[in-house]
């Protein structure tokens, strides 16, 4: 039987975070406002009115956080760069103090023997760009590529790999279609140009990064989709949802084409957004696909017409504090399914997020169980031939969980948000020992 110790030699262990969720210092050192500052300032958007103004105060406590990662023995750290720290209005003038923060962080990580893996966009668009239409506008893709070039010019001598976008699906759906994330627009299917403009931004930025010698990944949030029954209606609904969630952002990047969106009444050019040459740019070869996995999705035919699918609850499985179903084998199913769908077009996969929220306890046995069973599922996918290169736990620290504020705790390390005291949980020691054992096993095999 395969388990987590069978993951391949050279496999990279890490933790992940994102700028708005941990940094705080929202108005310091020339940082411009982002859409999340605007959104959280609006009443009724985030549970209990929480904001990321201070978050984990990582902007001032990054030394301590790097030391925590050194203690874990991780090979790599996935963090995100706040675009409005680097370019306060999203274009033109560069804020030296903002870039200097990431410059120091990268040096400190390398000194600690940790590879930096920055994500360039984890949802904190400069507000000035949103004022001009945000990702609904094609121009934002070009601004994103310019920003990518600015960052790579400064950090590219030390950063080997980059992630362009984090979960463009979630950003489009929650941010622009439903409005429960920033920028809070509720455009339903009229949000679809946001998909294309984000992907175009990815393609343009990838070219800039590669021209500077960087390796490029994109991170998509994926879910195995299961039909609630074998009825033709449920099967069609599941296929429609799978197309939207899993194919809309993978097919253009991996195959150079959009999937058939006719179930949504949407044309192949996404309402006129796609222009000649765009798909060639978007489909330039990737060095890796970042996959975020949390849970599978059960889909039924909709009771009312509107969208061609409806969500159904997954019964009979444990749930996290967020209410998300815990189904570890979904990770294996997802990865094996990806390989089946994309074959040789699937680049090596890195799990760039996987984790769970549980109550505040320091003795977080539920988290240990979640992580260990998911790693076993990952090892099973590797044994079935999926080329998996790394795994990043979400998250190093309890942090600002978007519309849920500070109510969902995903950290290996507990954070007291009043005192900012960090306290490693039992899962921290468990992950540290797992990583050490993997390193030792493979060092032995090599010698
Ligand atoms: C996001 C993270 C988020 C996590 C848990 C992912 O969708 O990339 O920012 O905190 O899931 O919800």
Tab-separated table of C-alpha atoms in Angstrom, residues 5 19 27 54 71 76 90 102 150 177 198 211 223 228 311 314 344 370 441:
chain	number	residue	atom	x	y	z
A	5	UNK	CA	6.643	8.321	2.410
A	19	UNK	CA	-0.215	38.940	0.827
A	27	UNK	CA	-1.242	51.931	4.322
A	54	UNK	CA	-3.324	44.373	10.288
A	71	UNK	CA	11.974	25.262	12.018
A	76	UNK	CA	9.975	26.095	-0.438
A	90	UNK	CA	-1.295	49.384	-10.891
A	102	UNK	CA	10.036	41.357	-1.064
A	150	UNK	CA	9.080	45.022	-12.883
A	177	UNK	CA	-20.123	36.947	-10.894
A	198	UNK	CA	-6.952	37.003	-16.535
A	211	UNK	CA	12.396	36.260	-21.144
A	223	UNK	CA	-12.505	19.847	-7.868
A	228	UNK	CA	-25.741	13.150	-7.830
A	311	UNK	CA	-24.891	22.060	-5.872
A	314	UNK	CA	-22.079	15.397	0.095
A	344	UNK	CA	1.032	14.504	-22.594
A	370	UNK	CA	-6.781	15.754	7.043
A	441	UNK	CA	14.689	8.356	3.594
